[in-house]
Tab-separated table of C-alpha atoms in Angstrom:
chain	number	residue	atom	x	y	z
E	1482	UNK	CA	-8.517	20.073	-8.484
E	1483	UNK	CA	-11.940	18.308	-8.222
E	1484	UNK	CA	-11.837	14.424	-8.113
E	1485	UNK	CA	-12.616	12.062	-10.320
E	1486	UNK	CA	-15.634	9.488	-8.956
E	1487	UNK	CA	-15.769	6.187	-10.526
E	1488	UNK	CA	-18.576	4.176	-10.006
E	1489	UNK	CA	-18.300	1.096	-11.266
E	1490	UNK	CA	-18.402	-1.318	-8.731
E	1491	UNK	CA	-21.323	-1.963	-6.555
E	1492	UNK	CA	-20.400	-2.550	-3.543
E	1493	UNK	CA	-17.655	-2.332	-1.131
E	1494	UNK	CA	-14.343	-1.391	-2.878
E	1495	UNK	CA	-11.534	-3.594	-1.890
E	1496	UNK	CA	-8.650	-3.108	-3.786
E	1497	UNK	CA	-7.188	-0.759	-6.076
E	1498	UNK	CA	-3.882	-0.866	-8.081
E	1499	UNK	CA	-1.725	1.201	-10.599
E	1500	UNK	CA	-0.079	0.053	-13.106
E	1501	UNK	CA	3.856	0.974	-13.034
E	1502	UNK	CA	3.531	3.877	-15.493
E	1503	UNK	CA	0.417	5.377	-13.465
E	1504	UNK	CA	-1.835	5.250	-16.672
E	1505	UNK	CA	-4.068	2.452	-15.781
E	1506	UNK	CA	-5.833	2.096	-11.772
E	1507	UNK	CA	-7.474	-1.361	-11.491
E	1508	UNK	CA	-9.328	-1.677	-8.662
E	1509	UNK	CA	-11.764	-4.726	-6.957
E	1510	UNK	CA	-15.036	-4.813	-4.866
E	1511	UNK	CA	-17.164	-7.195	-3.217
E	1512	UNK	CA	-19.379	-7.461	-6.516
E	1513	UNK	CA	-17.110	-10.080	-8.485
E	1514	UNK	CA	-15.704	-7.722	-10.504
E	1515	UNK	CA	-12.461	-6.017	-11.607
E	1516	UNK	CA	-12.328	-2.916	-13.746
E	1517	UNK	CA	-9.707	-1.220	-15.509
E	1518	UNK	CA	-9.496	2.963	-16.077
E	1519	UNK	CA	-7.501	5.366	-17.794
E	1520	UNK	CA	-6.122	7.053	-14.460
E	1521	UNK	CA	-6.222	10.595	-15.540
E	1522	UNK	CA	-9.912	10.755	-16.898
E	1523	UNK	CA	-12.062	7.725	-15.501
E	1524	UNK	CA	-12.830	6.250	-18.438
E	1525	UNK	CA	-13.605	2.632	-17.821
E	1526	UNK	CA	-11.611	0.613	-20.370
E	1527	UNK	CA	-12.587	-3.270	-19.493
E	1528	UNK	CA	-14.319	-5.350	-16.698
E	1529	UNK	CA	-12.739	-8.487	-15.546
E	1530	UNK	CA	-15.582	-11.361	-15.065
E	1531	UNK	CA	-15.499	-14.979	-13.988
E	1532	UNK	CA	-14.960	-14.833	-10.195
E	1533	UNK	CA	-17.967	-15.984	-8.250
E	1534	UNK	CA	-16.953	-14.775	-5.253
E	1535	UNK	CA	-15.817	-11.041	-3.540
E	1536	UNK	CA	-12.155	-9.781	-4.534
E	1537	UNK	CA	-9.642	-8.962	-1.891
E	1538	UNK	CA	-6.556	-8.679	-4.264
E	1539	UNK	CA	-5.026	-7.380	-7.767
E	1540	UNK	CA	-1.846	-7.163	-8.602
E	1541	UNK	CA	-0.524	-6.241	-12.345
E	1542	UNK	CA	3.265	-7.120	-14.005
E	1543	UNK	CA	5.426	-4.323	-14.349
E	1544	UNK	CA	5.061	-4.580	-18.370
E	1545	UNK	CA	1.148	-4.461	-17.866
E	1546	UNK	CA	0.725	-7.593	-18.872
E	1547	UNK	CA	-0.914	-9.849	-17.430
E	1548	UNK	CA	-3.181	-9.307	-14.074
E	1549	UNK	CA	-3.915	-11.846	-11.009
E	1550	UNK	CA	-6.701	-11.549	-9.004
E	1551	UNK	CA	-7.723	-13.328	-6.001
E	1552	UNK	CA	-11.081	-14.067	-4.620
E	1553	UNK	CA	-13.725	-15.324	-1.800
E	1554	UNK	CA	-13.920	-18.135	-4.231
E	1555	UNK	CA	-11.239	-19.720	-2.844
E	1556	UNK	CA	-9.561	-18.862	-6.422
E	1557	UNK	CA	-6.795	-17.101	-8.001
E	1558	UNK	CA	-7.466	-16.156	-11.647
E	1559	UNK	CA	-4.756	-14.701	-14.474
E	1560	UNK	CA	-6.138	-12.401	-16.948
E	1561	UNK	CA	-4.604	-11.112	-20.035
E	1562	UNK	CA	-4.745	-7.308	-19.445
E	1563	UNK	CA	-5.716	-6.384	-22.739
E	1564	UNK	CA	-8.744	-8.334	-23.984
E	1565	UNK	CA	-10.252	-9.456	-20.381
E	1566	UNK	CA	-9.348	-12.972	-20.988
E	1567	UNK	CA	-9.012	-15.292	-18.060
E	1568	UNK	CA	-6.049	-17.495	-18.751
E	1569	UNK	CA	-5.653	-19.896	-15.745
E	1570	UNK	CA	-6.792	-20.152	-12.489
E	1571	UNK	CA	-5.447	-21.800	-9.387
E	1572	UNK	CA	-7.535	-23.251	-6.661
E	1573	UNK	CA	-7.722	-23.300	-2.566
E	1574	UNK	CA	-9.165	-24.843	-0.015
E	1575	UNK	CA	-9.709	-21.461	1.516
E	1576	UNK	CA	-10.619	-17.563	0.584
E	1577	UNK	CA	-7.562	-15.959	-1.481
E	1578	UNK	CA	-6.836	-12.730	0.627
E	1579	UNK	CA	-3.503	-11.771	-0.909
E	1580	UNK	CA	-2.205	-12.238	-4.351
E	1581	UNK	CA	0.813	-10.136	-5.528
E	1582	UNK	CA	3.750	-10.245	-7.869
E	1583	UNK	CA	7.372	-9.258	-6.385
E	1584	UNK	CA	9.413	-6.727	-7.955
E	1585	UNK	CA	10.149	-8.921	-10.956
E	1586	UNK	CA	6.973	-10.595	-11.171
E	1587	UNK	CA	9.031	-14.307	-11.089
E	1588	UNK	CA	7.311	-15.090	-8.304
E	1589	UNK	CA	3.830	-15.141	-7.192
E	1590	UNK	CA	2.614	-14.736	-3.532
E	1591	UNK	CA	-0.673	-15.944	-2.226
E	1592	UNK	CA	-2.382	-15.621	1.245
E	1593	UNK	CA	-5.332	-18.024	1.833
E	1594	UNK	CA	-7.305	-17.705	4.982
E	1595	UNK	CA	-7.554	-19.933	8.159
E	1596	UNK	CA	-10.890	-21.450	7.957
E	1597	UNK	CA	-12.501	-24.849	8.364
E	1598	UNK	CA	-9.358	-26.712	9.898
E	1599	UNK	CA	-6.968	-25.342	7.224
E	1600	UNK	CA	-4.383	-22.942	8.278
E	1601	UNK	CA	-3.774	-19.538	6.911
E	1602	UNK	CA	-0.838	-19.986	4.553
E	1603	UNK	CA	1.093	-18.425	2.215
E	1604	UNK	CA	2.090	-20.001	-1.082
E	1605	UNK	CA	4.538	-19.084	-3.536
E	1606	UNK	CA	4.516	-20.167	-7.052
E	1607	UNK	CA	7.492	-18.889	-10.001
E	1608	UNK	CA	6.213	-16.848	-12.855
E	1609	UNK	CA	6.686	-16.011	-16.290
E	1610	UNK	CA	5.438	-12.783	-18.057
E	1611	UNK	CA	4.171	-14.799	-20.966
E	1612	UNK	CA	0.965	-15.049	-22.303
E	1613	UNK	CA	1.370	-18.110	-24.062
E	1614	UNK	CA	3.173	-20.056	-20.428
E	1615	UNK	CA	1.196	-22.322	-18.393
E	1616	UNK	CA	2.374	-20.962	-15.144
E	1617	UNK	CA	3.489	-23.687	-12.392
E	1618	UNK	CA	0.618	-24.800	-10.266
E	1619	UNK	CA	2.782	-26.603	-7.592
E	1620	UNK	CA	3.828	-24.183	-5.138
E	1621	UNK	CA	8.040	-23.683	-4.513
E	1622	UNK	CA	7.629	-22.683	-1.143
E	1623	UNK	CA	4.347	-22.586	1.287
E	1624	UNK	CA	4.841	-20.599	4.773
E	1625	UNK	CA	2.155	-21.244	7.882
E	1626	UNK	CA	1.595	-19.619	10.610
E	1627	UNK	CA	-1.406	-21.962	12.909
E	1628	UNK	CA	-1.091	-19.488	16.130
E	1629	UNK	CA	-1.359	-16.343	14.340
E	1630	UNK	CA	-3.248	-15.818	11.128
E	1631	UNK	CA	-1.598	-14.067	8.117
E	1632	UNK	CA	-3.403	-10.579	6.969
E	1633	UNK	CA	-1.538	-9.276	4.171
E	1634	UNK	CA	2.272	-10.449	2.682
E	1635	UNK	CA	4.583	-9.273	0.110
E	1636	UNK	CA	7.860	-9.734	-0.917
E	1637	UNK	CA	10.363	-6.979	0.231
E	1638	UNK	CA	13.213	-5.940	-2.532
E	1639	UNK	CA	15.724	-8.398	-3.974
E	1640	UNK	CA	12.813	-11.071	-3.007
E	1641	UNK	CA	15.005	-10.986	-0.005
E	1642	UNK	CA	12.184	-11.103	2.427
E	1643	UNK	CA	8.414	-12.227	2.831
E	1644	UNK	CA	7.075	-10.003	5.531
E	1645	UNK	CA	3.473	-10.667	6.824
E	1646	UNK	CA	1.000	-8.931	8.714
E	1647	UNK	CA	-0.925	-10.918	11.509
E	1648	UNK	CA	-4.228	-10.621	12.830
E	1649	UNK	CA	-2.663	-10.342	16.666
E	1650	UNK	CA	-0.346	-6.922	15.205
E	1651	UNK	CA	2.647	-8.671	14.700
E	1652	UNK	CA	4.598	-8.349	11.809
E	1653	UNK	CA	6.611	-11.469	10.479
E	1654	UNK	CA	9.971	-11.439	8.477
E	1655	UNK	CA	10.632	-14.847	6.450
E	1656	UNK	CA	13.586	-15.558	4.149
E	1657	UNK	CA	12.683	-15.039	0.824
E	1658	UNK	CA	13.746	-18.473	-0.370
E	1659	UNK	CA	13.310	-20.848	2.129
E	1660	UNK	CA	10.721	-19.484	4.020
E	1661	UNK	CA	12.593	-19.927	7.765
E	1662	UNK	CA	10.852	-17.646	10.291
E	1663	UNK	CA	13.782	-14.531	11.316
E	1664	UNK	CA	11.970	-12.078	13.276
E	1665	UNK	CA	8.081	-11.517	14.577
E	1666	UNK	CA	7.804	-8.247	16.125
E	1667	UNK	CA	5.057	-6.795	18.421
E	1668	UNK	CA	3.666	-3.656	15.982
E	1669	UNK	CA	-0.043	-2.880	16.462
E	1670	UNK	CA	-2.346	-3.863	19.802
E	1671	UNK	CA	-5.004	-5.312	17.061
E	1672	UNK	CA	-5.043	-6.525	13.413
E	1673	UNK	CA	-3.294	-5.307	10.901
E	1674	UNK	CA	-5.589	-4.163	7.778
E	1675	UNK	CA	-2.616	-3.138	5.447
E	1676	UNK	CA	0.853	-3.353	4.216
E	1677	UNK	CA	2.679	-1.037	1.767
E	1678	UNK	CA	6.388	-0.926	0.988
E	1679	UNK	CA	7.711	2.548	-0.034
E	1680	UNK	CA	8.892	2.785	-3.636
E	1681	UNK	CA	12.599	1.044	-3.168
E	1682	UNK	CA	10.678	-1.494	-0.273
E	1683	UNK	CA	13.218	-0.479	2.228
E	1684	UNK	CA	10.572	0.540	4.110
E	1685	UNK	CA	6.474	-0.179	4.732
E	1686	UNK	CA	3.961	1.049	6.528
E	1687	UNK	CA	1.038	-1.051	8.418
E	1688	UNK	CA	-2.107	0.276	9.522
E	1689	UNK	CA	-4.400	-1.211	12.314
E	1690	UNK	CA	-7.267	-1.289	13.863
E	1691	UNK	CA	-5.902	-0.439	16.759
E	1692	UNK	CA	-5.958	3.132	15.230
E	1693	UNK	CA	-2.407	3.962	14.471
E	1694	UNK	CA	0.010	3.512	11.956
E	1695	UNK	CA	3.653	2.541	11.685
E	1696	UNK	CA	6.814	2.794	9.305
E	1697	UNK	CA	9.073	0.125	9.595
E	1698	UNK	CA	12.720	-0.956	8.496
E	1699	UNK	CA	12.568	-3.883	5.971
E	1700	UNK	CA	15.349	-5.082	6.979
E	1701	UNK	CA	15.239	-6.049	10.861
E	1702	UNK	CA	11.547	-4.381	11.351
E	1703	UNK	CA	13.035	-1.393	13.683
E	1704	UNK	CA	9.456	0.147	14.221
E	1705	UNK	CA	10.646	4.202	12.559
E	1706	UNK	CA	7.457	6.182	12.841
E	1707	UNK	CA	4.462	5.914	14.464
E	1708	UNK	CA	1.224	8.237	13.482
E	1709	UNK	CA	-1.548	8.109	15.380
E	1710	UNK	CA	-5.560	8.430	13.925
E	1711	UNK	CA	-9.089	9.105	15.642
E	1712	UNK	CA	-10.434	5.928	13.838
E	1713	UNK	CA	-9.472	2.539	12.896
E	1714	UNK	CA	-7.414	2.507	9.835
E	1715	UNK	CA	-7.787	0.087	7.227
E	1716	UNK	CA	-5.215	1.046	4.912
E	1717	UNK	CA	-1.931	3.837	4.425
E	1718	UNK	CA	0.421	4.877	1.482
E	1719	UNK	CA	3.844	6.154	1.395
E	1720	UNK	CA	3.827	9.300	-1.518
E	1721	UNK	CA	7.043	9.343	-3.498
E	1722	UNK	CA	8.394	12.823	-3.748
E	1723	UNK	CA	6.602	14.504	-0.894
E	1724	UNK	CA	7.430	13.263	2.574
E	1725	UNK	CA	4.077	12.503	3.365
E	1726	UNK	CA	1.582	9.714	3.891
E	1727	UNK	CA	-2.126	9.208	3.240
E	1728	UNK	CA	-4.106	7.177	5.821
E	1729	UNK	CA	-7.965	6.025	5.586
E	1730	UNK	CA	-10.206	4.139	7.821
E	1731	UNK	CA	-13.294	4.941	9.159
E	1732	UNK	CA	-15.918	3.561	11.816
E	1733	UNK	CA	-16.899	0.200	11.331
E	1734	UNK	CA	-19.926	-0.725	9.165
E	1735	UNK	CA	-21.830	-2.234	12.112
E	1736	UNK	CA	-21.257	0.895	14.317
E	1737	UNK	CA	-22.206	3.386	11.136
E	1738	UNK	CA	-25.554	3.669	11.902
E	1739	UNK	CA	-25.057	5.130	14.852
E	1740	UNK	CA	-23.025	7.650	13.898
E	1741	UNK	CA	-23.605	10.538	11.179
E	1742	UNK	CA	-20.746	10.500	8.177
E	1743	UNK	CA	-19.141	13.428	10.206
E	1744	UNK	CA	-18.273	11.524	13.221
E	1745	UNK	CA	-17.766	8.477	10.824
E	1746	UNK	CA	-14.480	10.385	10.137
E	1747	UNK	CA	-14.178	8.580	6.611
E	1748	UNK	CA	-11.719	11.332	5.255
E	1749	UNK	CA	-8.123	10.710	3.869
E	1750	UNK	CA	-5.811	12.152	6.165
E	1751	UNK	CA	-2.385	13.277	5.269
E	1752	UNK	CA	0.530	13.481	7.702
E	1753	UNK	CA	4.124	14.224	7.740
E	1754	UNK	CA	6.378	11.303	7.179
E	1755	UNK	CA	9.279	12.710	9.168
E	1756	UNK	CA	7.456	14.594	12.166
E	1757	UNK	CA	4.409	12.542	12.266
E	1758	UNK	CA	1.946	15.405	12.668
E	1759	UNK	CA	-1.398	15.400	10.803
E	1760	UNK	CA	-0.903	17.743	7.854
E	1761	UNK	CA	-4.468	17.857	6.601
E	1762	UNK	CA	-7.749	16.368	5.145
E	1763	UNK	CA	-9.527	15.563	2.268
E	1764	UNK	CA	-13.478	14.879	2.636
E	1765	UNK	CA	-15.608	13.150	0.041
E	1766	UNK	CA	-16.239	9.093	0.813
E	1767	UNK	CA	-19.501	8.517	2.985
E	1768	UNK	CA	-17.925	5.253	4.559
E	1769	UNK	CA	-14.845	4.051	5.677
E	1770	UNK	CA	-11.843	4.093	3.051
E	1771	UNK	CA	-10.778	0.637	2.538
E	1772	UNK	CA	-8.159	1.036	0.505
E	1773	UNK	CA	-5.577	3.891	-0.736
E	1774	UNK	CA	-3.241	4.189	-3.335
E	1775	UNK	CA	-0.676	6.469	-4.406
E	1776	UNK	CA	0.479	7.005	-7.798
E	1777	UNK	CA	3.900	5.968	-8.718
E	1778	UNK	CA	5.330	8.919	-9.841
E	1779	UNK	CA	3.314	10.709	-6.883
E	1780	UNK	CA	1.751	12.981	-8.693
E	1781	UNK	CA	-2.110	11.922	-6.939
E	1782	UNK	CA	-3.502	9.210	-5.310
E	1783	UNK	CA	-6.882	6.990	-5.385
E	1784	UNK	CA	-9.525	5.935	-2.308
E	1785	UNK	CA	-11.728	2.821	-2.752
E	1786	UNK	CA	-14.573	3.370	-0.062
E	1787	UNK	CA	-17.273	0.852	1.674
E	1788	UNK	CA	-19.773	3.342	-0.156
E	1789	UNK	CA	-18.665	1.670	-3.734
E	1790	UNK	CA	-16.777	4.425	-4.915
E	1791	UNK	CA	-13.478	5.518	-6.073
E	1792	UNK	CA	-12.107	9.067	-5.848
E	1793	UNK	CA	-8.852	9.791	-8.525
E	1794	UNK	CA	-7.504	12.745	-7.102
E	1795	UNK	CA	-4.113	14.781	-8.847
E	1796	UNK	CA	-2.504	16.858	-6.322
E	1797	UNK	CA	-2.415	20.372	-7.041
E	1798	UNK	CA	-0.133	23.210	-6.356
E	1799	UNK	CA	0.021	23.855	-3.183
E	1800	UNK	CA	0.394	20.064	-2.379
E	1801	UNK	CA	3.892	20.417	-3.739
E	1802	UNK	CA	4.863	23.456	-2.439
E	1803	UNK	CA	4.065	22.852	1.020
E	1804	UNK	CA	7.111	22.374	3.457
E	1805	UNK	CA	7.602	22.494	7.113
E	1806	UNK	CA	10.029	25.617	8.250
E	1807	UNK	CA	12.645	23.046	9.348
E	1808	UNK	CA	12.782	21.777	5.570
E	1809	UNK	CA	12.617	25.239	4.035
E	1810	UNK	CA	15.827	25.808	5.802
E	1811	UNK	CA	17.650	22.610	5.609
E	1812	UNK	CA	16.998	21.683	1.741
E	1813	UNK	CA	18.416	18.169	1.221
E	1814	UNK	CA	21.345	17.816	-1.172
Z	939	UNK	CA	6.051	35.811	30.275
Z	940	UNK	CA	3.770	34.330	28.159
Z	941	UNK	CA	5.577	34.760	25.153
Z	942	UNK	CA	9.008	34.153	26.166
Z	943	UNK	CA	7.643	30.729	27.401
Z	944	UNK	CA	6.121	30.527	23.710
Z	945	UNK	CA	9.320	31.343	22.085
Z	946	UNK	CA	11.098	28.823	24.314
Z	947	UNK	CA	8.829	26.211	23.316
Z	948	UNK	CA	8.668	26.512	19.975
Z	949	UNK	CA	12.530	27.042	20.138
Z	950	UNK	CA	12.630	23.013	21.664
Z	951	UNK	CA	9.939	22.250	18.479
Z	952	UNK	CA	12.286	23.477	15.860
Z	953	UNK	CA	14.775	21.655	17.772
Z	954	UNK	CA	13.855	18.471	17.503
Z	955	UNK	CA	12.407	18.907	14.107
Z	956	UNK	CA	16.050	19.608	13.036
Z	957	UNK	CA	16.500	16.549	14.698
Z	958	UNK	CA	14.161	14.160	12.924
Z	959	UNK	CA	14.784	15.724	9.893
Z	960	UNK	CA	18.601	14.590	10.005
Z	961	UNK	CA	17.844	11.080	11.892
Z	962	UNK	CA	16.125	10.345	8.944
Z	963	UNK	CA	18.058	11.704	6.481
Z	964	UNK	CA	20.879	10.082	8.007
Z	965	UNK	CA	19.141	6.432	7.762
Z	966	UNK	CA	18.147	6.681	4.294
Z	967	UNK	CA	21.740	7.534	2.945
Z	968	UNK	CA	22.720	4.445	4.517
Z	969	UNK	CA	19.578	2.061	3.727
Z	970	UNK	CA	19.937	3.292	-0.057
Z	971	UNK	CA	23.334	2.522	-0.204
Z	972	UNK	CA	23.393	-0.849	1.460
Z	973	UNK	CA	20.691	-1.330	-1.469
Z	974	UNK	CA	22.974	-0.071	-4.492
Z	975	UNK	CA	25.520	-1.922	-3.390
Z	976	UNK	CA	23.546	-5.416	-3.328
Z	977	UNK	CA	21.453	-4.774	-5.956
Z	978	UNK	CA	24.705	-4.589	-7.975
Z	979	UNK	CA	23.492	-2.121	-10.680
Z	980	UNK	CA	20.632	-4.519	-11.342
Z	981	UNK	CA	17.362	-2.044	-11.754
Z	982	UNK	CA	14.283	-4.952	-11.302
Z	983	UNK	CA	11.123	-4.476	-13.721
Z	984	UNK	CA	8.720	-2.915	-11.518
Z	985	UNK	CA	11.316	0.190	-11.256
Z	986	UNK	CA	12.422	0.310	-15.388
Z	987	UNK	CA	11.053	2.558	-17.745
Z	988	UNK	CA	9.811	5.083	-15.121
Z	989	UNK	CA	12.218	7.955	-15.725
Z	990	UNK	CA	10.263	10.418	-17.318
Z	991	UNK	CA	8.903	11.550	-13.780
Z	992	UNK	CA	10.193	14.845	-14.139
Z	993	UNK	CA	7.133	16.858	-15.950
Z	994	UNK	CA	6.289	20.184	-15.265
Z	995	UNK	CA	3.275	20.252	-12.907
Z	996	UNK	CA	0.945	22.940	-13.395
């Protein structure tokens, strides 16, 4: 089935999001904006405006609710999902790089950069899915890291853990309450460009610029499965369902124009979770992917691109029927 | 000799596909339990509602 382009952002995408049920993708670029579509046609439904600065994050209740975004602007901004409305907004010293709910959406997680002699740092605020709350602006719990700057966090299942991506390829595990450091692990040889948990956050997969990717255990970050890319990767999903995942990345933007959109290699590539072999391709961006997502109940997926589009795609046929020998033989039970 | 040395080799790939495919099989039993059993029957919001993932796919 031909994918659906969006293209209404213009420039870089950033960010893109579904909703729990799949029926909305949200999705962020450089240009200030957020916009909302109906997943299975395009349609553009709303346009979130009021940040002055690029977006790096979204992140939407499970109830579809309310929406936080955060921003170059050293801002994080609430937004009633609905109307567009902008309902609060918390402010930083630094750029917001990460701003996500965790699997209740009590608690709020932000990642502001290193810059200008503040440390990169993670804050944590409790949340209500209210319209009507003001939500707390004092932070419960704030996490640093001054050796080794924070790339992306989230909170793993049961809000048990905070794990972190660094800049160096490390991976951090933090309690979930009190923030005490329990593990950093060696993962990637460079910086880590994105984290996703599979759907019960047992497990998550990092990608790096370093080229590879990597599945690890939540729980004491037991590196699982390593896949291996021609390019730098900027971002990886985990498909429910199939035992697959997608990976995008690209050459840089500063190397680009040396290199035709062939040899830029900005395709989503699929490979098997288990075995780790590249399964296949899918063409279409004409710059790196920046960001992938799949939907939750796996039925397609969507790529945000440097070229300031999004491609919907719904998997066809012959997406689900495909299975290695091994599991043809072995069905699981 | 060629293609007994194929057969051979794709003998050791099946093999350890068998292999993977149980190793992981194997970890995920366990992971999910550990997870039922401390979640304590307690589904959180970002996995409610989404049951009716079972459509026909054409």
């Amino acid at each position: 089935m031909r994918p659906i382009l969006l293209k209404g952002h213009e420039r870089p995408l950033t960010k893109l999001k579904y909703n729990r049920e799949g029926d909305l993708l949200f999705t962020t670029a450089r240009d200030k904006i957020v916009n909302v579509y109906y997943s299975h046609n395009g349609e553009r439904l709303g346009t979130y405006m009021g940040h002055q600065g690029a977006l790096w994050d979204v992140d939407v209740d499970p109830t579809s609710t309310l929406l936080v975004t955060g921003a170059a602007d050293n801002t994080v901004k609430l937004w009633e999902v609905s109307t567009g409305r902008c309902l609060q907004t918390w402010e930083f010293n630094t750029a917001v790089k990460v701003s996500t709910f965790n699997e209740d959406a009590d608690r709020l997680l932000v990642v502001t950069e290193a810059r200008m002699g503040f440390q990169g740092t993670i804050h944590v605020y409790p949340f209500v899915i209210d319209l009507e709350a003001k939500q707390a602006t004092e932070p419960i719990l704030t996490i640093t890291s001054p050796e080794n700057k924070f790339t992306k966090a989230g909170f793993s299942y049961l809000s048990k853990y905070i794990i972190a991506g660094h800049a160096d390829g490390s991976v951090s595990q933090y309690d979930g309450k009190t923030g005490e450091l329990l593990k950093n692990v060696p993962v990637h040889d460079k910086e880590i460009t994105d984290l996703q948990f599979a759907p019960d956050m047992t497990y998550f997969i990092t990608t790096s610029k370093d080229k590879t990717a990597r599945i690890l255990d939540t729980k004491n970050l037991k590196i699982m499965k390593t896949y291996t890319a021609d390019a730098p990767l900027n971002t990886g999903a985990i498909t429910p369902k199939k035992d697959f995942i997608i990976l995008g990345g690209g050459q840089d933007a500063k190397d680009v124009t040396t290199t035709t959109s062939r040899q830029g290699k900005f395709e989503a590539r699929f490979y098997h979770k288990i075995f780790e072999d590249e399964i296949g391709r899918l063409k279409g961006h004409f710059g790196p992917l920046n960001h992938i997502v799949v939907h939750p109940a796996g039925t397609g997926f969507a790529s945000g691109g440097e070229d300031g589009y999004v491609r919907v795609h719904h998997f066809d046929k012959s997406y689900y029927d495909f299975l290695y020998d091994v599991e043809r033989m072995r069905p699981e039970n | 000799e060629d293609l007994a040395e194929e057969s051979q080799a794709s003998k050791e790939l099946i093999a350890q596909r068998i292999r993977l495919l149980e190793e992981w099989r194997a970890w995920r039993k366990a992971v999910v339990a550990e997870l039922e059993a401390e979640r304590g029957g307690v589904v959180p919001l970002a996995q409610r509602g989404s049951e009716k993932e079972d459509e026909v796919i054409e």
